[in-house]
CSV table of C-alpha atoms in Angstrom, one decimal:
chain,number,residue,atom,x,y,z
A,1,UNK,CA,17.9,-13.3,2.8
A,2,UNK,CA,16.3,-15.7,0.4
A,3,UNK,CA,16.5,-13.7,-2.7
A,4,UNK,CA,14.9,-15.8,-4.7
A,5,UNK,CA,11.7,-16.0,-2.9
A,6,UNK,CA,11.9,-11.9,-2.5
A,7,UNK,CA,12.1,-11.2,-6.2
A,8,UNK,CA,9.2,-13.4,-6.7
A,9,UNK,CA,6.8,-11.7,-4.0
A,10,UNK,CA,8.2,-8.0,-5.3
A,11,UNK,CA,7.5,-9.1,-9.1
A,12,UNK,CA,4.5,-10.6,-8.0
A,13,UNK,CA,3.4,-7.3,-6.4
A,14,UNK,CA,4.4,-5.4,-9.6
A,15,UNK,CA,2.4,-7.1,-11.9
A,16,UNK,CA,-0.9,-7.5,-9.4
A,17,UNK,CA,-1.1,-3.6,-9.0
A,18,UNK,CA,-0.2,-2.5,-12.6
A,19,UNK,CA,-3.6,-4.5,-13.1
A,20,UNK,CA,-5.5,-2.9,-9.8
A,21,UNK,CA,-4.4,0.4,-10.6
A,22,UNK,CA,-6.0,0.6,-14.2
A,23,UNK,CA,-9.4,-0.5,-13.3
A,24,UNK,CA,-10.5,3.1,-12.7
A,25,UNK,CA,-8.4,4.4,-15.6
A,26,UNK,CA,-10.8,1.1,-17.7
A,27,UNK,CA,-13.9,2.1,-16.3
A,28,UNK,CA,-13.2,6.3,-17.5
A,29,UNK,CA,-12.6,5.4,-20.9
A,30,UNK,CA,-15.8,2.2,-20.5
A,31,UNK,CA,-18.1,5.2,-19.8
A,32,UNK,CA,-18.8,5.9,-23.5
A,33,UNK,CA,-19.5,2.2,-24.5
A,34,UNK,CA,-21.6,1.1,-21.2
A,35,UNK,CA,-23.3,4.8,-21.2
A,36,UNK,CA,-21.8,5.2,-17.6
A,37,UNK,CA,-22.1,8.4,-15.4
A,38,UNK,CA,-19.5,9.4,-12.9
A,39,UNK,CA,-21.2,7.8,-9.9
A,40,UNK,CA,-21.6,4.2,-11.6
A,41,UNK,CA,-17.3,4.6,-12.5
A,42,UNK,CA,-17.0,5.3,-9.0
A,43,UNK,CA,-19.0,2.5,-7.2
A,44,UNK,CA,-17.2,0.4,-9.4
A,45,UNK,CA,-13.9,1.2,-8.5
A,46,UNK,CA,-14.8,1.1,-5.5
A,47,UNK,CA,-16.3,-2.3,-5.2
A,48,UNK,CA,-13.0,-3.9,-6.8
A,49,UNK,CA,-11.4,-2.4,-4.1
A,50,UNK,CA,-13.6,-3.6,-1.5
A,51,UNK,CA,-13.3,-6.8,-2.8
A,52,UNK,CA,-10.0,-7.2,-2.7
A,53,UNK,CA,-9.3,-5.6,0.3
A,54,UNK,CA,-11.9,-7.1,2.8
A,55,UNK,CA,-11.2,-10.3,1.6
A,56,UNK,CA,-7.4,-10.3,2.6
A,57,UNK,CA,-8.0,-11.7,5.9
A,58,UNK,CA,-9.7,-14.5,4.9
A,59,UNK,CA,-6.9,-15.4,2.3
A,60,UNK,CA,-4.2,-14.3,5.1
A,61,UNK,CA,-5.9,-17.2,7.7
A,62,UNK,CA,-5.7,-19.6,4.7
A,63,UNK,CA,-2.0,-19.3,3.7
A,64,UNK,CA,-1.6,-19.5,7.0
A,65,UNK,CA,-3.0,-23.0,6.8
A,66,UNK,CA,-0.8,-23.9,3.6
A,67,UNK,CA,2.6,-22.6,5.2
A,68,UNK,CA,2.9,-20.0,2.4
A,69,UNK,CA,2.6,-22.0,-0.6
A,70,UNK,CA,0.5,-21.8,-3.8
A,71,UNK,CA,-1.8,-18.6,-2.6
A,72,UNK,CA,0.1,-16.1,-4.2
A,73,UNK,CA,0.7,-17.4,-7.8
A,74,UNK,CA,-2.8,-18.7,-7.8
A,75,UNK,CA,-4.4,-15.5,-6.8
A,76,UNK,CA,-2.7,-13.6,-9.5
A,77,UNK,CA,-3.3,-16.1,-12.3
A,78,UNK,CA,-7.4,-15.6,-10.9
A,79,UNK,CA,-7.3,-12.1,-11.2
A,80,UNK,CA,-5.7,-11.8,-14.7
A,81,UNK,CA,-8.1,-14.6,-16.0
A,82,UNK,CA,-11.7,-12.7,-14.4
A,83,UNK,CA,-9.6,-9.2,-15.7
A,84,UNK,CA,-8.9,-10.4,-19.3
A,85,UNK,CA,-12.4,-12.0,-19.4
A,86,UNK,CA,-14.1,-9.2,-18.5
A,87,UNK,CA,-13.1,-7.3,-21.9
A,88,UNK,CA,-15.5,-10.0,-23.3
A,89,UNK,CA,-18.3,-9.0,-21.5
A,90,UNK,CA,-21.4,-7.5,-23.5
A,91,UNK,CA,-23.2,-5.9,-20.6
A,92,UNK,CA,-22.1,-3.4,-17.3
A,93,UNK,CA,-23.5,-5.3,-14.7
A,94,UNK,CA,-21.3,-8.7,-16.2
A,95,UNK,CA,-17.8,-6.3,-17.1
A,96,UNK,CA,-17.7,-5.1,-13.1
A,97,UNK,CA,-19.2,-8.3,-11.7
A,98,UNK,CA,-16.3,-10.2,-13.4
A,99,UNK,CA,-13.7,-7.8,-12.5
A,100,UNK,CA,-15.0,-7.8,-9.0
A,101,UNK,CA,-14.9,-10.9,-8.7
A,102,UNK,CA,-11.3,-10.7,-10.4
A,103,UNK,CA,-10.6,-8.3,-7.4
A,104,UNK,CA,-10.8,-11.8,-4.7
A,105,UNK,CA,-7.3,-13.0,-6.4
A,106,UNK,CA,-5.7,-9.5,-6.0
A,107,UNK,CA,-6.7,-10.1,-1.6
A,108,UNK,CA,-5.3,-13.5,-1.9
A,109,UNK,CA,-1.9,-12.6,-3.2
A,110,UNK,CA,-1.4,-9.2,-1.3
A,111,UNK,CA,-2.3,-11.8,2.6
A,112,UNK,CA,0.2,-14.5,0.7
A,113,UNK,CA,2.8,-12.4,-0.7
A,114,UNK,CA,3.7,-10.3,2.5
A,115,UNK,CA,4.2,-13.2,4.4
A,116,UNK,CA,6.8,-14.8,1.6
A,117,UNK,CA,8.4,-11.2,1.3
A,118,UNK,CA,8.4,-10.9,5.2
A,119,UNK,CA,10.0,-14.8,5.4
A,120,UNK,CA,12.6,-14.0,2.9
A,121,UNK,CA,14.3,-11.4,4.7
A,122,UNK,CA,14.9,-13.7,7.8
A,123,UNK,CA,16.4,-11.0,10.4
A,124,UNK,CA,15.9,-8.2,7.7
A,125,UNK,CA,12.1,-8.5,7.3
A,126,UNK,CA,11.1,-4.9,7.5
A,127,UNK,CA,14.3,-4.4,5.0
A,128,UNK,CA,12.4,-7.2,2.8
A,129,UNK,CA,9.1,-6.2,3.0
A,130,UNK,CA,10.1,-2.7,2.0
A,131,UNK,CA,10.9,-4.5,-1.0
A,132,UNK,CA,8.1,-6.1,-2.1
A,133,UNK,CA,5.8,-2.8,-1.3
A,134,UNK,CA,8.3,-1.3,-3.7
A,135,UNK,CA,7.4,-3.2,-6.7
A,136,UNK,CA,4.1,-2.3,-6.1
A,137,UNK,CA,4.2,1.0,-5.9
A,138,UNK,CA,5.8,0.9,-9.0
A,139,UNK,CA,3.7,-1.1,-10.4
A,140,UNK,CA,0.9,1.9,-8.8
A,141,UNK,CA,2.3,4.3,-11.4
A,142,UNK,CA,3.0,2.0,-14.3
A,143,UNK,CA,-0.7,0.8,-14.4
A,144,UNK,CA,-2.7,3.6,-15.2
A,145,UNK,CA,0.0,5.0,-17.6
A,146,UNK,CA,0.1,2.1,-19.7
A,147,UNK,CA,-4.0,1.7,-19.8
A,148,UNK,CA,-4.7,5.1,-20.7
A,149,UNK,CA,-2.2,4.2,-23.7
A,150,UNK,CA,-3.3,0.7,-24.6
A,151,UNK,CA,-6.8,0.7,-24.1
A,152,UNK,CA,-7.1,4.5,-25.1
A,153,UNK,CA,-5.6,3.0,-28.6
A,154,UNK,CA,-7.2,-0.1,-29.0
A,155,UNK,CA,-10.6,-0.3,-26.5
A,156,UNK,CA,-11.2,-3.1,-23.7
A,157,UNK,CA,-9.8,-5.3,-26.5
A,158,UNK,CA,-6.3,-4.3,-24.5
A,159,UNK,CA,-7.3,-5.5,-21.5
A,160,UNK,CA,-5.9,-9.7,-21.8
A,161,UNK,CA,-2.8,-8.1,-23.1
A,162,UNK,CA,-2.1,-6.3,-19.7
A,163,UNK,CA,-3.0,-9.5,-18.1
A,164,UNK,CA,-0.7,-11.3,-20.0
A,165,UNK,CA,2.0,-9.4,-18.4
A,166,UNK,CA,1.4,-11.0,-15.4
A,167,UNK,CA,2.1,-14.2,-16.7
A,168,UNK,CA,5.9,-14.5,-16.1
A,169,UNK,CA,5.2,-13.0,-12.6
A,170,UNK,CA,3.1,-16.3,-11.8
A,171,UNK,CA,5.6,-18.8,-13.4
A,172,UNK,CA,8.3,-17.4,-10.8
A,173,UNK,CA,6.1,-17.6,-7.9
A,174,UNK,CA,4.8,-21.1,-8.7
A,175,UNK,CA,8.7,-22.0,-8.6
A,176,UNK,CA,10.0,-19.9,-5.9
A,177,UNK,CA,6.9,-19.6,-3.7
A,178,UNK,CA,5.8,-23.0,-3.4
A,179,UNK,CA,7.9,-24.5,-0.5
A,180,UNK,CA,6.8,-23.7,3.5
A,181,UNK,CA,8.0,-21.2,5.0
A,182,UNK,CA,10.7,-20.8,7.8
A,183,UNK,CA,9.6,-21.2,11.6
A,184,UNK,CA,9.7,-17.5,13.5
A,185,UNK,CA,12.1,-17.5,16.1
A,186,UNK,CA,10.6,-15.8,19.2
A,187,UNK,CA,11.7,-12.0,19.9
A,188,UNK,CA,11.1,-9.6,22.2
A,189,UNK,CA,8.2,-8.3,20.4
A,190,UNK,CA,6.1,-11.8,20.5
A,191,UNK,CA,7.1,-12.3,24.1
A,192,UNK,CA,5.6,-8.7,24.9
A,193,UNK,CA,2.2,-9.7,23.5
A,194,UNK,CA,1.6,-11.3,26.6
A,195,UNK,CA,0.5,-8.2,28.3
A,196,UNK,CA,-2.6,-7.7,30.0
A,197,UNK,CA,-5.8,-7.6,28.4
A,198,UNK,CA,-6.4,-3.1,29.4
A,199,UNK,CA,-2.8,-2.8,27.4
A,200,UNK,CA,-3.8,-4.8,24.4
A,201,UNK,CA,-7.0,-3.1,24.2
A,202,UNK,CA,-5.0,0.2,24.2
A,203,UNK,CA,-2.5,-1.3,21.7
A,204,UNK,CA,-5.2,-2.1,19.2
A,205,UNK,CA,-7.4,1.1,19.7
A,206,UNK,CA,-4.4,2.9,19.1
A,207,UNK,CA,-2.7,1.0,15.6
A,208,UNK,CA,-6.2,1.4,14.8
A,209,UNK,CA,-6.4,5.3,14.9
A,210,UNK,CA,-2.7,5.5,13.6
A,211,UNK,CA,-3.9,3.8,10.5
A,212,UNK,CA,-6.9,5.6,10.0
A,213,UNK,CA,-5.6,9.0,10.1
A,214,UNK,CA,-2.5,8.0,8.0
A,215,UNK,CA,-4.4,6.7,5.8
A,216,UNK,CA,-6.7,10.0,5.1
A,217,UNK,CA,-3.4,11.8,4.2
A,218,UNK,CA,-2.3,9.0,1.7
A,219,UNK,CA,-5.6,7.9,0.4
A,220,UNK,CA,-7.3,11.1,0.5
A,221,UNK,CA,-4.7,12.5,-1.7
A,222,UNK,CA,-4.7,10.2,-4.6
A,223,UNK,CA,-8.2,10.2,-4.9
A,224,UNK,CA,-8.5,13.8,-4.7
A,225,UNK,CA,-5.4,15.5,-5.2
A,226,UNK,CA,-6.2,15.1,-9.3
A,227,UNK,CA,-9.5,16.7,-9.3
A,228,UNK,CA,-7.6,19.7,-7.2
A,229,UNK,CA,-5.0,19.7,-9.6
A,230,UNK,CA,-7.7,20.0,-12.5
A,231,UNK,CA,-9.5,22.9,-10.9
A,232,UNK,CA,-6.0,24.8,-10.4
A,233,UNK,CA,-5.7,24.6,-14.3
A,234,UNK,CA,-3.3,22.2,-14.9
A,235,UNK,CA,-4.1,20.1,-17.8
A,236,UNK,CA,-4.2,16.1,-17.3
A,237,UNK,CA,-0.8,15.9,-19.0
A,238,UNK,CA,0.7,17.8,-16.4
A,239,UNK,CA,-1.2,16.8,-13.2
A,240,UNK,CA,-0.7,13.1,-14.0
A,241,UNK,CA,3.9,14.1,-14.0
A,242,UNK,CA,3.0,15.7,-10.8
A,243,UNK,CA,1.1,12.9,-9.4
A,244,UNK,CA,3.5,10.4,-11.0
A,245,UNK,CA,6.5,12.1,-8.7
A,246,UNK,CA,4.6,12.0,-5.4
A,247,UNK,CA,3.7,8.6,-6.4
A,248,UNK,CA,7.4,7.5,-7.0
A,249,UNK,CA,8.6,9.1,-4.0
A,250,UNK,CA,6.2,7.1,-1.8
A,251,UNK,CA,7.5,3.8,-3.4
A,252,UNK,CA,10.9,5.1,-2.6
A,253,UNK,CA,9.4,6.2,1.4
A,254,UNK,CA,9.0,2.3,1.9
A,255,UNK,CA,12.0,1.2,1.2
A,256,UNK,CA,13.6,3.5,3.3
A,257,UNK,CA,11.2,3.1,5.9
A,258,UNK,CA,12.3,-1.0,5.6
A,259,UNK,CA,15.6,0.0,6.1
A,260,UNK,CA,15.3,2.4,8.9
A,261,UNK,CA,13.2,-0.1,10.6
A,262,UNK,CA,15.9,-3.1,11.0
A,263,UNK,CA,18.5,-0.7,12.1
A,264,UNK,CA,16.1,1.6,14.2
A,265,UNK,CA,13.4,1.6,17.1
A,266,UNK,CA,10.6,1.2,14.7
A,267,UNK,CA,8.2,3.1,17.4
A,268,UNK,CA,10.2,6.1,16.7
A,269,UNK,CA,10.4,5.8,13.0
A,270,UNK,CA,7.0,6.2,12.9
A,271,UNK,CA,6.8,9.2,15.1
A,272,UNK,CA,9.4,11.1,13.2
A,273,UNK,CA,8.7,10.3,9.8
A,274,UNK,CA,4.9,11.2,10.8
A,275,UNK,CA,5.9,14.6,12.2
A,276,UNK,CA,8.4,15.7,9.8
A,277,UNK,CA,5.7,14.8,6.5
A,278,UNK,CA,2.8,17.7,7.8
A,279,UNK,CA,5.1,20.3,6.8
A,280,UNK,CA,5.8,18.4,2.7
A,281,UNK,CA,2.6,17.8,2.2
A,282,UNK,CA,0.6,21.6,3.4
A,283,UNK,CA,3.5,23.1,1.2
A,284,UNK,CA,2.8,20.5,-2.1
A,285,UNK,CA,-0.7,22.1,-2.2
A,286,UNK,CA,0.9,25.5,-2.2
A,287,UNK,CA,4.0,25.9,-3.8
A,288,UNK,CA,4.5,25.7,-7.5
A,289,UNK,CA,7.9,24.6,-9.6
A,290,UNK,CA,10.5,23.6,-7.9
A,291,UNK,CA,9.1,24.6,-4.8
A,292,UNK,CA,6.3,21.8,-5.2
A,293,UNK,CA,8.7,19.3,-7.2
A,294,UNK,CA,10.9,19.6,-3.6
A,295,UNK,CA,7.9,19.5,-1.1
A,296,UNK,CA,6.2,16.6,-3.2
A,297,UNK,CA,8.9,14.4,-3.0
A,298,UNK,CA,9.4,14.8,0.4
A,299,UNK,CA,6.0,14.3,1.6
A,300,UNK,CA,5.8,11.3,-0.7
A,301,UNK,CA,8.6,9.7,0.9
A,302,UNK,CA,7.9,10.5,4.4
A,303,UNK,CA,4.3,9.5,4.3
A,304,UNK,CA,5.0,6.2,2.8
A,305,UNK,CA,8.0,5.2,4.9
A,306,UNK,CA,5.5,3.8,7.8
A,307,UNK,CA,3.5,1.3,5.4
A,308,UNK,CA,5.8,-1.3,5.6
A,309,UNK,CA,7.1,-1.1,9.4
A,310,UNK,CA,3.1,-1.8,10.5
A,311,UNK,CA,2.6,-4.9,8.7
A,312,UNK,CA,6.0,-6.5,9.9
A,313,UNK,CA,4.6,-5.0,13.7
A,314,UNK,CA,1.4,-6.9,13.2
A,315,UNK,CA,3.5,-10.1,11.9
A,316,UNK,CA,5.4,-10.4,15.0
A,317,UNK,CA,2.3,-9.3,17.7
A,318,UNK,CA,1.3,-12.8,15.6
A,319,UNK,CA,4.3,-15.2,14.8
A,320,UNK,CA,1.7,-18.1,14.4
A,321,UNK,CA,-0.7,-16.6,11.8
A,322,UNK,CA,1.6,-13.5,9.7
A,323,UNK,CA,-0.9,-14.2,7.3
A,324,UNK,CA,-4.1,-13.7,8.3
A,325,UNK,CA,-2.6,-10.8,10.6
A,326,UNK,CA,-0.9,-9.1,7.7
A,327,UNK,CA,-4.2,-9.4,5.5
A,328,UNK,CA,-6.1,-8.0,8.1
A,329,UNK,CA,-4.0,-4.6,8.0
A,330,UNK,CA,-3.3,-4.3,4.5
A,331,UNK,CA,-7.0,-4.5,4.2
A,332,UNK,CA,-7.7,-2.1,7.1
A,333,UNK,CA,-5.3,0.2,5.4
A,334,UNK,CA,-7.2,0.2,2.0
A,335,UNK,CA,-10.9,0.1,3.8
A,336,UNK,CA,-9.7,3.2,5.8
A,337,UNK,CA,-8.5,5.0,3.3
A,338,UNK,CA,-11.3,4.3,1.0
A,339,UNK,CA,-13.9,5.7,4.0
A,340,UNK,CA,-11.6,8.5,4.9
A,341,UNK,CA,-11.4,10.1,1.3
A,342,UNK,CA,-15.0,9.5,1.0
A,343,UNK,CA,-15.9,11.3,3.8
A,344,UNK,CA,-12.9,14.1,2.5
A,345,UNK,CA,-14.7,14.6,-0.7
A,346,UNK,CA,-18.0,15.0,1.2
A,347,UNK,CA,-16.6,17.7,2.9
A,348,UNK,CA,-14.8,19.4,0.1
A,349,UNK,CA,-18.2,20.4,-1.5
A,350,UNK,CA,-19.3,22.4,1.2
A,351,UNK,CA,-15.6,24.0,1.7
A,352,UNK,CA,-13.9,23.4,-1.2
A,353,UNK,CA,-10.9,21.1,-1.5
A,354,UNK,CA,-8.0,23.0,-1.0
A,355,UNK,CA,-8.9,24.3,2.6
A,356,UNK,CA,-10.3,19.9,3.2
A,357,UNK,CA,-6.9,18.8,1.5
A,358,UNK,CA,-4.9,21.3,4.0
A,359,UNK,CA,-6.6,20.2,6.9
A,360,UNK,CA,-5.9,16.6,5.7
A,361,UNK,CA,-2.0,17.4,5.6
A,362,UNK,CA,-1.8,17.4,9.3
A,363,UNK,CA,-4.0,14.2,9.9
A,364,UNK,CA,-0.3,12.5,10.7
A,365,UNK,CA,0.9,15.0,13.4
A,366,UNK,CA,-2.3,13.0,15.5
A,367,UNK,CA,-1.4,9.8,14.2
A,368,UNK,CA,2.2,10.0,15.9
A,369,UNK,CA,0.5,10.7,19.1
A,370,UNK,CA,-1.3,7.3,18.8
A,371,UNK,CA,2.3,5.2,17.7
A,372,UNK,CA,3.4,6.4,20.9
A,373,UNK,CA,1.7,3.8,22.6
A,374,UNK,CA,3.7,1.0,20.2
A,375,UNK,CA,5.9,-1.5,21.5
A,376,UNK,CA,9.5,-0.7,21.1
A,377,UNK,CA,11.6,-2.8,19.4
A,378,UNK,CA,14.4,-1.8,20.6
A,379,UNK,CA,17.1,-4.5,20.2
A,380,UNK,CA,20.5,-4.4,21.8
A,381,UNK,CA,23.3,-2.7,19.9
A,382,UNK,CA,26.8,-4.9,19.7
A,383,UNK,CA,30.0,-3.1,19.4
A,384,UNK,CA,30.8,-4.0,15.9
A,385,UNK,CA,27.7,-2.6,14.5
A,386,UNK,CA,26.8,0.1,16.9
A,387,UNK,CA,22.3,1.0,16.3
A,388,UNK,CA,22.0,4.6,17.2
A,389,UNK,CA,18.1,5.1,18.8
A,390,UNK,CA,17.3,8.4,19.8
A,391,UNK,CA,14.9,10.3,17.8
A,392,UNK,CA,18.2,12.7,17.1
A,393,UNK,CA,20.2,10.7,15.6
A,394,UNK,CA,17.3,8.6,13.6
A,395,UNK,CA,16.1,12.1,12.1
A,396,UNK,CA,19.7,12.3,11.2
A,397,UNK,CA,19.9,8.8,9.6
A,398,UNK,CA,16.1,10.0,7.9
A,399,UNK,CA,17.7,13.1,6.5
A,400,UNK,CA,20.7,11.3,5.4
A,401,UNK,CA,18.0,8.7,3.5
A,402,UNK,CA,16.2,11.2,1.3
A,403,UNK,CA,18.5,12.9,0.6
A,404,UNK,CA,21.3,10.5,-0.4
């Protein structure tokens, strides 16, 4: 495993989302100065996201092209400047358009720096990718946490002083991420993408659907789980610790999920972990103290744990172009969940959020029945390091994983 190369994608990843996840927390507290209502805040957020998320394709073919190199440092160092220049702006229409166009170098390192996290773990790629998801979910919850401090105190003037932070993140990847990357050796995944043309089209139908109802679980409850919260009566002190748990949990699920995945049938990791998060996340919207603390963690983790076993999938199904293959899932996975919570929030106002959001908790019990139709990767176990692979023992190994 090329450490090295790792720490920079993961710190890369860190520093990227601390900046992506305080651009709604920015526009909230812009409202006052740009006389914003609630439906401007939200197309704006939602445009950044757009942005950065459609894009990733394109930015996955071209690091394709470049072997790796340059596409992730660069891509940061873009966003941070359009980010800290935005604070500068006088007028709306200039603050998003600049931090829209801020959100292109946010795509360009998420396409670029799965494929160096992915390289970096050689044999242990789903182990290593778990990785760099990691930092960013962390980087998820330290984001709007430290912009709701820093620009709460001192006004958009705080913004270059978050993008600064990034700055040590981009020296590291200009050093460790700027050499080609490895060859894939051939497995028994790439030769199975060979099949005919009626099973790929059932393949891609199907880790189509999986994402798209996985993603209305995970999406549709951080974008509505707060309001929810709110309306329950918990003030925004306490719903943001609850959210902050179910958010560290999920960081936790993909690392687990990376690690399960080189020592597993990744087709079965999915189905499990799917299953066995419906019953977390129905009780999280139910259950109070330590009931909830137990339930949240839980689903966090299991809901999460798939995230990184689907990009490495698509990476293989694509040895010759990981990038533009891994950008165009990531970015699937954020368009989806974007569209799904959008149409969730539509539906809560004609039957209220709690019965949409409990609905929404079982959206993964259907998306198992779609990774059925996965390729295995099932490798063969030697004797000294035996790979238990039925869906008994993995739940086991699962169980064993949260828990310890």
């Amino acid at each position: 495993m090329n450490k090295p190369r790792l720490l920079a994608a993961a710190y890369g990843h860190f520093s990227i989302d601390i900046v992506n996840s305080s651009v709604a927390i920015i526009l909230t507290l812009a409202a006052a100065r740009f006389q914003l209502s609630i439906a401007q805040i939200g197309f704006g957020a939602m445009m950044y996201q757009m942005f950065a998320a459609m894009s990733q394709p394109l930015f996955g073919g071209l690091t394709d092209k470049l072997n790796g190199r340059w596409v992730g440092a660069l891509g940061v160092l873009w966003t941070a400047v359009f980010y800290a220049a935005a604070s500068w702006m006088p007028t709306y229409p200039l603050f998003i358009t600049l931090l829209m166009v801020g959100g292109l170098g946010s795509g360009a390192f998420h396409a670029a720096g799965m494929v160096n996290a992915a390289a970096a773990g050689g044999k242990r790629s789903a182990t290593a990718t778990s990785y760099f998801f990691l930092g960013g979910q962390v980087g998820l919850a330290v984001g709007p946490v430290l912009a709701g401090a820093l620009i709460g105190a001192i006004g958009l003037a705080g913004m270059p002083l978050i993008a600064l932070l990034a700055l040590p993140a981009i020296v590291l990847m200009f050093r460790q991420m700027n050499d080609a990357l490895p060859a894939v050796q051939p497995t028994g995944s790439h030769l199975r993408s060979s099949r005919a043309p009626a099973a790929t089209i059932l393949l891609v139908v199907a880790f189509v659907l999986f994402i798209l109802l996985r993603s209305g679980t995970s999406q549709g409850y951080a974008t509505l789980l707060p309001k929810f919260y709110e309306e329950v009566g918990f003030s925004p002190a306490q719903f943001g610790l609850m959210l902050g748990l179910f958010n560290l949990a999920s960081a936790f699920g993909t690392l687990a999920g990376g690690y399960l995945g080189d020592h597993f049938n990744r087709r079965t990791i999915l189905v499990v972990s799917s299953i066995a998060s419906v019953p977390f996340a129905y009780a999280m919207l139910h259950l109070g103290g330590a009931g909830y603390l137990v339930s949240a963690v839980l689903a966090g983790l299991l809901l999460n744990m798939p995230h990184s076993l689907l990009m490495v999938m698509r990476q293989e199904l694509a040895p010759t172009r990981r990038g533009q293959a891994g950008g165009l899932v990531l970015g699937f996975i954020f368009a989806s969940g974007s569209f799904m919570a959008w149409l969730e929030s539509i539906a809560a106002e004609s039957f209220g959020l709690l019965a949409v959001l409990s609905a929404v908790a079982w959206l993964p019990a259907a998306a198992a029945f779609f990774a059925l139709a996965f390729p295995s990767s099932q490798r063969a176990s030697t004797p000294a390091t035996p790979s238990p692979t039925t869906a008994g023992d993995l739940t086991i190994c699962i169980i064993k994983t949260v828990l310890f």
